[in-house]
């Protein structure tokens, strides 16, 4: 039963050297600390837990501590203001953060020139502001007519601003919904099991994928775990029917499917290569077999559509048959959900059409 160990390893290895990794709760934080503290894996990465990010003592730890020699977390809030920090009154507004030349060109540090044989100096042109990141940071607390920011939002915003693009910053795929990302969703790019903050705005989440790095993680089986940065994932035990997983563990396993799903949509909608989707979806079912780890019917419907777009009619019909078996018996009972493309009846109709069973579709 290696789920906690492997998930933590896969997440830590999804980020670059000296990265800041924002996590949400217990299950995507404490196992990572175990790997760093006990196993010595990726001690260069600083984990920023959003739940603890509401506590003043923890913010001070992030700012000043150097565990195992790792770099401190860039925080500009003075210590006397951190003590007893509280939510602040705030109105939703547009935020602007300057983008220097080196960041716009995809680098996390400016080039330096060597002078006098030993002295290194940053080329000032590297820090020239060439663009601006613009995003709407919403209020996250509401008390009657008063809106405010949580302390964790204040912390994340300060870190984003204080890094000045010189530290890679990531959100774990488990780091909550968009309300945990202070409005940065359009500037996050998928790399393995984490989303990296980048200086380029994307119109949709499936358009923001670092294909090379995501493939390197999802398609590379790790033979020997590495303590240093290395590509690849561990999937131990997920194909073993004798291992039992509880509800929380199954939720973690289901999040494994997200990068495969996103990569598949990227290949179809951005690269215009729908035929390549089939290999990604096959790989997902290889490492996370749905016969052992149930898949939500909405995701099954998407998988059927994706396989159809990829030209794999056999796999498409396989998913549509699963949907008919699951939803067919309850079709006459009615559903309480508001109608949408993911309403059970809409999906059942789509499945019958995909199976050429038009009488049942009618």
mmCIF file of C-alpha atoms in Angstrom:
data_model
loop_
_atom_site.group_PDB
_atom_site.id
_atom_site.type_symbol
_atom_site.label_atom_id
_atom_site.label_comp_id
_atom_site.label_asym_id
_atom_site.label_seq_id
_atom_site.Cartn_x
_atom_site.Cartn_y
_atom_site.Cartn_z
ATOM 1 C CA UNK A 1 0.000 0.000 0.000
ATOM 2 C CA UNK A 2 2.205 2.795 -1.334
ATOM 3 C CA UNK A 3 -0.401 5.430 -2.236
ATOM 4 C CA UNK A 4 0.725 8.096 0.250
ATOM 5 C CA UNK A 5 4.426 7.557 -0.529
ATOM 6 C CA UNK A 6 3.990 7.485 -4.300
ATOM 7 C CA UNK A 7 1.520 10.365 -4.533
ATOM 8 C CA UNK A 8 3.874 12.546 -2.514
ATOM 9 C CA UNK A 9 6.853 11.543 -4.633
ATOM 10 C CA UNK A 10 4.978 12.171 -7.878
ATOM 11 C CA UNK A 11 3.858 15.598 -6.705
ATOM 12 C CA UNK A 12 7.283 16.660 -5.426
ATOM 13 C CA UNK A 13 8.932 15.554 -8.668
ATOM 14 C CA UNK A 14 6.434 17.573 -10.725
ATOM 15 C CA UNK A 15 8.126 20.836 -9.728
ATOM 16 C CA UNK A 16 11.444 22.445 -10.615
ATOM 17 C CA UNK A 17 14.450 22.925 -8.346
ATOM 18 C CA UNK A 18 13.941 25.321 -5.413
ATOM 19 C CA UNK A 19 10.233 25.541 -6.220
ATOM 20 C CA UNK A 20 7.468 26.850 -3.992
ATOM 21 C CA UNK A 21 4.629 24.294 -3.916
ATOM 22 C CA UNK A 22 1.227 25.424 -2.629
ATOM 23 C CA UNK A 23 -0.885 22.633 -1.133
ATOM 24 C CA UNK A 24 -4.361 22.610 0.400
ATOM 25 C CA UNK A 25 -4.850 20.230 3.304
ATOM 26 C CA UNK A 26 -3.560 17.212 5.185
ATOM 27 C CA UNK A 27 -3.318 14.553 2.490
ATOM 28 C CA UNK A 28 -1.277 16.600 0.015
ATOM 29 C CA UNK A 29 1.003 18.057 2.718
ATOM 30 C CA UNK A 30 1.976 15.748 5.588
ATOM 31 C CA UNK A 31 3.076 12.821 3.376
ATOM 32 C CA UNK A 32 5.273 15.259 1.424
ATOM 33 C CA UNK A 33 6.880 16.449 4.636
ATOM 34 C CA UNK A 34 7.507 12.810 5.542
ATOM 35 C CA UNK A 35 9.336 12.228 2.250
ATOM 36 C CA UNK A 36 11.443 15.337 2.772
ATOM 37 C CA UNK A 37 12.178 14.833 6.485
ATOM 38 C CA UNK A 38 12.609 11.057 6.654
ATOM 39 C CA UNK A 39 13.433 9.876 3.125
ATOM 40 C CA UNK A 40 15.402 12.971 2.057
ATOM 41 C CA UNK A 41 13.421 13.421 -1.171
ATOM 42 C CA UNK A 42 13.374 16.884 -2.823
ATOM 43 C CA UNK A 43 14.398 18.871 0.236
ATOM 44 C CA UNK A 44 14.956 21.868 -2.032
ATOM 45 C CA UNK A 45 11.174 22.308 -2.436
ATOM 46 C CA UNK A 46 9.342 24.575 0.023
ATOM 47 C CA UNK A 47 5.761 23.527 0.697
ATOM 48 C CA UNK A 48 3.228 26.267 1.469
ATOM 49 C CA UNK A 49 0.101 24.827 3.069
ATOM 50 C CA UNK A 50 -2.982 27.007 2.598
ATOM 51 C CA UNK A 51 -4.745 25.834 5.755
ATOM 52 C CA UNK A 52 -1.751 26.653 7.940
ATOM 53 C CA UNK A 53 -1.227 29.817 5.887
ATOM 54 C CA UNK A 54 -3.862 31.469 8.077
ATOM 55 C CA UNK A 55 -1.586 31.157 11.149
ATOM 56 C CA UNK A 56 0.987 33.829 12.011
ATOM 57 C CA UNK A 57 3.551 31.389 13.472
ATOM 58 C CA UNK A 58 3.519 29.332 10.268
ATOM 59 C CA UNK A 59 4.001 32.396 8.059
ATOM 60 C CA UNK A 60 7.070 33.290 10.149
ATOM 61 C CA UNK A 61 8.405 29.756 9.702
ATOM 62 C CA UNK A 62 8.042 30.023 5.947
ATOM 63 C CA UNK A 63 9.769 33.395 5.921
ATOM 64 C CA UNK A 64 12.756 32.578 8.142
ATOM 65 C CA UNK A 65 13.317 28.805 8.322
ATOM 66 C CA UNK A 66 15.799 27.036 6.065
ATOM 67 C CA UNK A 67 14.988 23.325 6.514
ATOM 68 C CA UNK A 68 17.938 21.223 5.326
ATOM 69 C CA UNK A 69 19.415 24.334 3.737
ATOM 70 C CA UNK A 70 16.414 25.012 1.487
ATOM 71 C CA UNK A 71 15.795 28.637 0.528
ATOM 72 C CA UNK A 72 13.301 30.598 2.646
ATOM 73 C CA UNK A 73 9.925 31.494 1.155
ATOM 74 C CA UNK A 74 9.954 35.069 -0.220
ATOM 75 C CA UNK A 75 7.596 37.050 2.037
ATOM 76 C CA UNK A 76 7.742 40.830 2.288
ATOM 77 C CA UNK A 77 5.286 41.306 5.179
ATOM 78 C CA UNK A 78 7.225 42.673 8.209
ATOM 79 C CA UNK A 79 7.359 40.356 11.221
ATOM 80 C CA UNK A 80 5.466 42.792 13.453
ATOM 81 C CA UNK A 81 2.609 42.783 10.928
ATOM 82 C CA UNK A 82 2.640 38.987 10.673
ATOM 83 C CA UNK A 83 2.013 38.682 14.421
ATOM 84 C CA UNK A 84 -1.726 38.465 14.954
ATOM 85 C CA UNK A 85 -2.414 38.905 11.227
ATOM 86 C CA UNK A 86 -6.131 38.939 10.414
ATOM 87 C CA UNK A 87 -8.308 38.975 7.296
ATOM 88 C CA UNK A 88 -8.351 42.397 5.663
ATOM 89 C CA UNK A 89 -11.254 44.408 4.245
ATOM 90 C CA UNK A 90 -10.991 44.182 0.479
ATOM 91 C CA UNK A 91 -12.978 44.779 -2.700
ATOM 92 C CA UNK A 92 -12.600 42.522 -5.741
ATOM 93 C CA UNK A 93 -10.275 44.310 -8.159
ATOM 94 C CA UNK A 94 -7.841 44.017 -11.033
ATOM 95 C CA UNK A 95 -4.269 43.253 -9.965
ATOM 96 C CA UNK A 96 -1.214 44.039 -12.077
ATOM 97 C CA UNK A 97 2.190 42.410 -11.604
ATOM 98 C CA UNK A 98 5.111 43.423 -13.850
ATOM 99 C CA UNK A 99 6.845 40.779 -15.964
ATOM 100 C CA UNK A 100 10.593 41.266 -16.517
ATOM 101 C CA UNK A 101 12.348 40.212 -19.701
ATOM 102 C CA UNK A 102 13.878 37.010 -18.295
ATOM 103 C CA UNK A 103 10.488 35.746 -17.082
ATOM 104 C CA UNK A 104 8.750 36.617 -20.349
ATOM 105 C CA UNK A 105 11.350 34.453 -22.108
ATOM 106 C CA UNK A 106 10.550 31.467 -19.859
ATOM 107 C CA UNK A 107 13.500 31.672 -17.462
ATOM 108 C CA UNK A 108 13.349 31.735 -13.655
ATOM 109 C CA UNK A 109 16.556 33.704 -13.233
ATOM 110 C CA UNK A 110 18.185 36.573 -15.139
ATOM 111 C CA UNK A 111 21.400 35.972 -17.037
ATOM 112 C CA UNK A 112 24.572 37.160 -15.349
ATOM 113 C CA UNK A 113 27.799 38.423 -16.818
ATOM 114 C CA UNK A 114 31.160 37.643 -15.264
ATOM 115 C CA UNK A 115 33.366 40.619 -14.666
ATOM 116 C CA UNK A 116 36.977 40.618 -13.544
ATOM 117 C CA UNK A 117 37.176 36.856 -13.749
ATOM 118 C CA UNK A 118 35.119 36.210 -10.595
ATOM 119 C CA UNK A 119 32.473 38.862 -10.007
ATOM 120 C CA UNK A 120 29.036 38.059 -11.434
ATOM 121 C CA UNK A 121 26.637 40.855 -12.222
ATOM 122 C CA UNK A 122 23.050 40.637 -13.453
ATOM 123 C CA UNK A 123 22.513 42.143 -16.866
ATOM 124 C CA UNK A 124 20.153 45.031 -16.041
ATOM 125 C CA UNK A 125 18.361 44.550 -19.340
ATOM 126 C CA UNK A 126 17.167 41.200 -18.007
ATOM 127 C CA UNK A 127 15.063 42.959 -15.372
ATOM 128 C CA UNK A 128 13.520 45.410 -17.807
ATOM 129 C CA UNK A 129 9.719 45.241 -17.594
ATOM 130 C CA UNK A 130 8.357 44.012 -20.918
ATOM 131 C CA UNK A 131 4.806 42.981 -20.004
ATOM 132 C CA UNK A 132 2.229 42.928 -17.197
ATOM 133 C CA UNK A 133 0.266 40.075 -15.670
ATOM 134 C CA UNK A 134 -3.343 41.179 -15.143
ATOM 135 C CA UNK A 135 -5.861 39.184 -13.148
ATOM 136 C CA UNK A 136 -8.960 39.813 -11.048
ATOM 137 C CA UNK A 137 -8.329 38.875 -7.420
ATOM 138 C CA UNK A 138 -11.723 38.215 -5.811
ATOM 139 C CA UNK A 139 -12.772 38.842 -2.242
ATOM 140 C CA UNK A 140 -13.029 35.474 -0.468
ATOM 141 C CA UNK A 141 -14.886 36.438 2.723
ATOM 142 C CA UNK A 142 -18.215 38.232 3.020
ATOM 143 C CA UNK A 143 -19.760 39.627 6.204
ATOM 144 C CA UNK A 144 -23.017 41.365 5.366
ATOM 145 C CA UNK A 145 -22.047 44.268 3.113
ATOM 146 C CA UNK A 146 -18.346 43.899 3.919
ATOM 147 C CA UNK A 147 -16.003 41.798 1.782
ATOM 148 C CA UNK A 148 -12.517 40.695 2.778
ATOM 149 C CA UNK A 149 -9.483 38.531 2.001
ATOM 150 C CA UNK A 150 -8.498 35.504 4.056
ATOM 151 C CA UNK A 151 -5.014 35.501 5.540
ATOM 152 C CA UNK A 152 -4.034 32.658 3.195
ATOM 153 C CA UNK A 153 -4.962 34.845 0.201
ATOM 154 C CA UNK A 154 -2.888 37.732 1.566
ATOM 155 C CA UNK A 155 0.012 35.286 1.973
ATOM 156 C CA UNK A 156 -0.233 33.807 -1.535
ATOM 157 C CA UNK A 157 -0.475 37.261 -3.118
ATOM 158 C CA UNK A 158 2.554 38.477 -1.175
ATOM 159 C CA UNK A 159 4.579 35.403 -2.208
ATOM 160 C CA UNK A 160 3.644 35.851 -5.887
ATOM 161 C CA UNK A 161 4.668 39.495 -5.750
ATOM 162 C CA UNK A 162 7.815 38.910 -3.654
ATOM 163 C CA UNK A 163 9.303 36.146 -5.802
ATOM 164 C CA UNK A 164 9.650 38.637 -8.670
ATOM 165 C CA UNK A 165 9.590 35.589 -10.995
ATOM 166 C CA UNK A 166 12.917 34.291 -9.608
ATOM 167 C CA UNK A 167 11.448 31.189 -7.912
ATOM 168 C CA UNK A 168 9.200 28.677 -9.695
ATOM 169 C CA UNK A 169 5.796 28.672 -8.001
ATOM 170 C CA UNK A 170 3.288 25.825 -8.305
ATOM 171 C CA UNK A 171 -0.180 24.876 -7.073
ATOM 172 C CA UNK A 172 -0.772 21.166 -6.468
ATOM 173 C CA UNK A 173 -3.666 19.815 -8.553
ATOM 174 C CA UNK A 174 -5.343 19.069 -5.201
ATOM 175 C CA UNK A 175 -4.976 22.687 -3.980
ATOM 176 C CA UNK A 176 -8.685 23.423 -3.901
ATOM 177 C CA UNK A 177 -10.806 25.196 -6.482
ATOM 178 C CA UNK A 178 -10.248 28.554 -8.135
ATOM 179 C CA UNK A 179 -11.016 30.381 -4.860
ATOM 180 C CA UNK A 180 -7.686 29.077 -3.518
ATOM 181 C CA UNK A 181 -5.709 30.509 -6.429
ATOM 182 C CA UNK A 182 -6.450 34.269 -5.894
ATOM 183 C CA UNK A 183 -7.638 34.632 -9.499
ATOM 184 C CA UNK A 184 -4.472 33.250 -11.124
ATOM 185 C CA UNK A 185 -6.184 30.358 -12.952
ATOM 186 C CA UNK A 186 -5.526 31.781 -16.418
ATOM 187 C CA UNK A 187 -1.788 31.951 -15.685
ATOM 188 C CA UNK A 188 -1.318 28.367 -14.491
ATOM 189 C CA UNK A 189 0.228 25.715 -16.752
ATOM 190 C CA UNK A 190 0.060 21.975 -16.082
ATOM 191 C CA UNK A 191 3.328 20.155 -15.383
ATOM 192 C CA UNK A 192 2.664 16.623 -14.141
ATOM 193 C CA UNK A 193 0.613 16.819 -10.931
ATOM 194 C CA UNK A 194 1.064 20.562 -10.404
ATOM 195 C CA UNK A 195 0.196 23.846 -12.075
ATOM 196 C CA UNK A 196 3.061 26.292 -12.575
ATOM 197 C CA UNK A 197 2.581 30.058 -12.509
ATOM 198 C CA UNK A 198 3.676 31.363 -15.918
ATOM 199 C CA UNK A 199 3.704 34.885 -17.436
ATOM 200 C CA UNK A 200 1.433 33.873 -20.314
ATOM 201 C CA UNK A 201 -2.350 34.035 -20.145
ATOM 202 C CA UNK A 202 -4.348 31.079 -21.441
ATOM 203 C CA UNK A 203 -7.998 31.126 -22.445
ATOM 204 C CA UNK A 204 -8.821 27.665 -21.060
ATOM 205 C CA UNK A 205 -7.258 25.198 -18.620
ATOM 206 C CA UNK A 206 -6.793 22.578 -21.355
ATOM 207 C CA UNK A 207 -4.769 25.071 -23.397
ATOM 208 C CA UNK A 208 -2.244 25.541 -20.585
ATOM 209 C CA UNK A 209 -0.113 22.382 -20.668
ATOM 210 C CA UNK A 210 3.639 21.928 -20.749
ATOM 211 C CA UNK A 211 3.385 18.862 -22.965
ATOM 212 C CA UNK A 212 7.039 17.837 -22.758
ATOM 213 C CA UNK A 213 7.243 17.837 -18.960
ATOM 214 C CA UNK A 214 3.774 16.387 -18.418
ATOM 215 C CA UNK A 215 4.515 13.503 -20.782
ATOM 216 C CA UNK A 216 7.887 12.957 -19.106
ATOM 217 C CA UNK A 217 6.092 12.445 -15.784
ATOM 218 C CA UNK A 218 3.050 10.450 -16.893
ATOM 219 C CA UNK A 219 4.770 8.082 -19.334
ATOM 220 C CA UNK A 220 7.999 7.393 -17.453
ATOM 221 C CA UNK A 221 7.764 4.577 -14.890
ATOM 222 C CA UNK A 222 10.236 5.132 -12.065
ATOM 223 C CA UNK A 223 12.417 2.119 -11.333
ATOM 224 C CA UNK A 224 14.340 3.674 -8.449
ATOM 225 C CA UNK A 225 13.071 6.785 -6.629
ATOM 226 C CA UNK A 226 15.444 9.745 -6.737
ATOM 227 C CA UNK A 227 16.142 12.199 -3.930
ATOM 228 C CA UNK A 228 16.950 14.900 -6.456
ATOM 229 C CA UNK A 229 14.801 16.330 -9.252
ATOM 230 C CA UNK A 230 13.851 13.605 -11.743
ATOM 231 C CA UNK A 231 11.028 12.959 -14.183
ATOM 232 C CA UNK A 232 8.632 10.058 -13.823
ATOM 233 C CA UNK A 233 5.907 8.674 -11.559
ATOM 234 C CA UNK A 234 5.364 5.730 -9.247
ATOM 235 C CA UNK A 235 2.054 3.838 -9.549
ATOM 236 C CA UNK A 236 2.662 0.985 -7.098
ATOM 237 C CA UNK A 237 -0.358 -1.001 -5.950
ATOM 238 C CA UNK A 238 -2.910 0.734 -8.139
ATOM 239 C CA UNK A 239 -3.244 -2.335 -10.367
ATOM 240 C CA UNK A 240 -3.566 -4.751 -7.406
ATOM 241 C CA UNK A 241 -7.128 -5.856 -6.638
ATOM 242 C CA UNK A 242 -6.138 -7.147 -3.178
ATOM 243 C CA UNK A 243 -5.273 -3.659 -1.895
ATOM 244 C CA UNK A 244 -8.189 -1.813 -0.324
ATOM 245 C CA UNK A 245 -8.506 1.961 -0.459
ATOM 246 C CA UNK A 246 -10.791 4.089 1.705
ATOM 247 C CA UNK A 247 -12.893 7.015 0.497
ATOM 248 C CA UNK A 248 -10.188 9.649 1.009
ATOM 249 C CA UNK A 249 -7.606 7.518 -0.764
ATOM 250 C CA UNK A 250 -9.964 6.953 -3.701
ATOM 251 C CA UNK A 251 -10.384 10.716 -4.006
ATOM 252 C CA UNK A 252 -6.615 11.094 -4.221
ATOM 253 C CA UNK A 253 -6.475 8.350 -6.864
ATOM 254 C CA UNK A 254 -9.200 10.056 -8.910
ATOM 255 C CA UNK A 255 -7.113 13.248 -8.991
ATOM 256 C CA UNK A 256 -4.407 11.237 -10.783
ATOM 257 C CA UNK A 257 -6.697 11.183 -13.815
ATOM 258 C CA UNK A 258 -6.822 14.966 -14.132
ATOM 259 C CA UNK A 259 -3.449 15.478 -15.879
ATOM 260 C CA UNK A 260 -4.180 12.663 -18.363
ATOM 261 C CA UNK A 261 -7.577 14.175 -19.159
ATOM 262 C CA UNK A 262 -6.127 17.676 -19.546
ATOM 263 C CA UNK A 263 -3.263 16.464 -21.737
ATOM 264 C CA UNK A 264 -5.742 14.649 -24.002
ATOM 265 C CA UNK A 265 -7.829 17.802 -24.454
ATOM 266 C CA UNK A 266 -4.674 19.801 -25.153
ATOM 267 C CA UNK A 267 -3.625 17.399 -27.908
ATOM 268 C CA UNK A 268 -7.004 17.658 -29.588
ATOM 269 C CA UNK A 269 -7.873 21.325 -29.127
ATOM 270 C CA UNK A 270 -4.446 22.995 -29.217
ATOM 271 C CA UNK A 271 -2.182 20.656 -31.185
ATOM 272 C CA UNK A 272 -5.038 19.524 -33.469
ATOM 273 C CA UNK A 273 -3.829 15.937 -33.102
ATOM 274 C CA UNK A 274 -6.879 14.043 -31.795
ATOM 275 C CA UNK A 275 -5.382 10.753 -32.952
ATOM 276 C CA UNK A 276 -2.760 11.081 -30.182
ATOM 277 C CA UNK A 277 -5.428 11.178 -27.476
ATOM 278 C CA UNK A 278 -5.915 7.421 -27.590
ATOM 279 C CA UNK A 279 -2.394 6.641 -26.299
ATOM 280 C CA UNK A 280 -2.825 9.080 -23.394
ATOM 281 C CA UNK A 281 -6.169 7.583 -22.370
ATOM 282 C CA UNK A 282 -4.826 4.032 -22.731
ATOM 283 C CA UNK A 283 -1.915 4.958 -20.473
ATOM 284 C CA UNK A 284 -4.342 6.345 -17.889
ATOM 285 C CA UNK A 285 -6.321 3.101 -17.817
ATOM 286 C CA UNK A 286 -3.088 1.110 -17.646
ATOM 287 C CA UNK A 287 -1.816 2.783 -14.474
ATOM 288 C CA UNK A 288 -5.253 3.588 -12.945
ATOM 289 C CA UNK A 289 -7.529 0.806 -14.236
ATOM 290 C CA UNK A 290 -11.177 1.767 -13.987
ATOM 291 C CA UNK A 291 -12.133 -1.849 -13.232
ATOM 292 C CA UNK A 292 -10.469 -1.302 -9.839
ATOM 293 C CA UNK A 293 -10.987 2.449 -9.416
ATOM 294 C CA UNK A 294 -14.523 3.465 -10.437
ATOM 295 C CA UNK A 295 -14.868 6.408 -12.806
ATOM 296 C CA UNK A 296 -17.654 9.001 -12.560
ATOM 297 C CA UNK A 297 -20.200 8.596 -15.360
ATOM 298 C CA UNK A 298 -19.494 12.130 -16.586
ATOM 299 C CA UNK A 299 -15.827 11.317 -17.057
ATOM 300 C CA UNK A 300 -16.780 8.039 -18.755
ATOM 301 C CA UNK A 301 -18.871 10.045 -21.221
ATOM 302 C CA UNK A 302 -15.920 12.309 -21.989
ATOM 303 C CA UNK A 303 -13.661 9.287 -22.438
ATOM 304 C CA UNK A 304 -16.099 7.806 -24.954
ATOM 305 C CA UNK A 305 -16.190 11.066 -26.894
ATOM 306 C CA UNK A 306 -12.391 11.401 -26.778
ATOM 307 C CA UNK A 307 -11.828 7.877 -28.093
ATOM 308 C CA UNK A 308 -14.293 8.624 -30.870
ATOM 309 C CA UNK A 309 -12.388 11.775 -31.791
ATOM 310 C CA UNK A 310 -9.174 9.741 -31.785
ATOM 311 C CA UNK A 311 -10.711 7.278 -34.237
ATOM 312 C CA UNK A 312 -10.695 4.393 -31.727
ATOM 313 C CA UNK A 313 -14.264 3.168 -32.193
ATOM 314 C CA UNK A 314 -13.696 -0.064 -30.229
ATOM 315 C CA UNK A 315 -12.766 1.802 -27.033
ATOM 316 C CA UNK A 316 -15.484 4.372 -27.659
ATOM 317 C CA UNK A 317 -18.189 1.702 -27.747
ATOM 318 C CA UNK A 318 -16.671 0.070 -24.664
ATOM 319 C CA UNK A 319 -17.217 3.244 -22.643
ATOM 320 C CA UNK A 320 -20.680 3.857 -24.086
ATOM 321 C CA UNK A 321 -21.693 0.287 -23.194
ATOM 322 C CA UNK A 322 -20.508 0.898 -19.624
ATOM 323 C CA UNK A 323 -22.669 4.022 -19.509
ATOM 324 C CA UNK A 324 -25.754 2.210 -20.787
ATOM 325 C CA UNK A 325 -25.273 -0.535 -18.190
ATOM 326 C CA UNK A 326 -24.882 2.064 -15.436
ATOM 327 C CA UNK A 327 -27.528 4.629 -16.368
ATOM 328 C CA UNK A 328 -30.027 2.601 -18.416
ATOM 329 C CA UNK A 329 -31.803 0.890 -15.485
ATOM 330 C CA UNK A 330 -32.573 4.239 -13.829
ATOM 331 C CA UNK A 331 -33.606 6.177 -16.945
ATOM 332 C CA UNK A 332 -37.327 5.990 -16.113
ATOM 333 C CA UNK A 333 -36.936 7.114 -12.516
ATOM 334 C CA UNK A 334 -36.112 10.709 -13.379
ATOM 335 C CA UNK A 335 -33.194 12.783 -12.170
ATOM 336 C CA UNK A 336 -33.129 15.863 -9.988
ATOM 337 C CA UNK A 337 -30.117 17.510 -11.632
ATOM 338 C CA UNK A 338 -30.562 20.675 -13.661
ATOM 339 C CA UNK A 339 -30.393 19.795 -17.336
ATOM 340 C CA UNK A 340 -27.009 20.218 -19.011
ATOM 341 C CA UNK A 341 -24.723 18.298 -21.345
ATOM 342 C CA UNK A 342 -23.712 16.172 -18.340
ATOM 343 C CA UNK A 343 -27.266 15.361 -17.242
ATOM 344 C CA UNK A 344 -27.601 11.549 -16.950
ATOM 345 C CA UNK A 345 -30.322 11.472 -19.622
ATOM 346 C CA UNK A 346 -28.239 13.554 -22.038
ATOM 347 C CA UNK A 347 -25.285 11.208 -21.517
ATOM 348 C CA UNK A 348 -27.477 8.134 -21.916
ATOM 349 C CA UNK A 349 -28.852 9.538 -25.175
ATOM 350 C CA UNK A 350 -25.313 10.138 -26.404
ATOM 351 C CA UNK A 351 -24.290 6.599 -25.450
ATOM 352 C CA UNK A 352 -27.221 4.982 -27.289
ATOM 353 C CA UNK A 353 -26.436 7.048 -30.380
ATOM 354 C CA UNK A 354 -22.773 6.037 -30.178
ATOM 355 C CA UNK A 355 -23.843 2.381 -30.036
ATOM 356 C CA UNK A 356 -26.223 2.848 -32.993
ATOM 357 C CA UNK A 357 -29.167 1.847 -30.782
ATOM 358 C CA UNK A 358 -31.480 4.527 -32.140
ATOM 359 C CA UNK A 359 -34.769 3.029 -30.917
ATOM 360 C CA UNK A 360 -33.504 3.233 -27.344
ATOM 361 C CA UNK A 361 -32.147 6.713 -28.009
ATOM 362 C CA UNK A 362 -35.611 7.826 -29.101
#
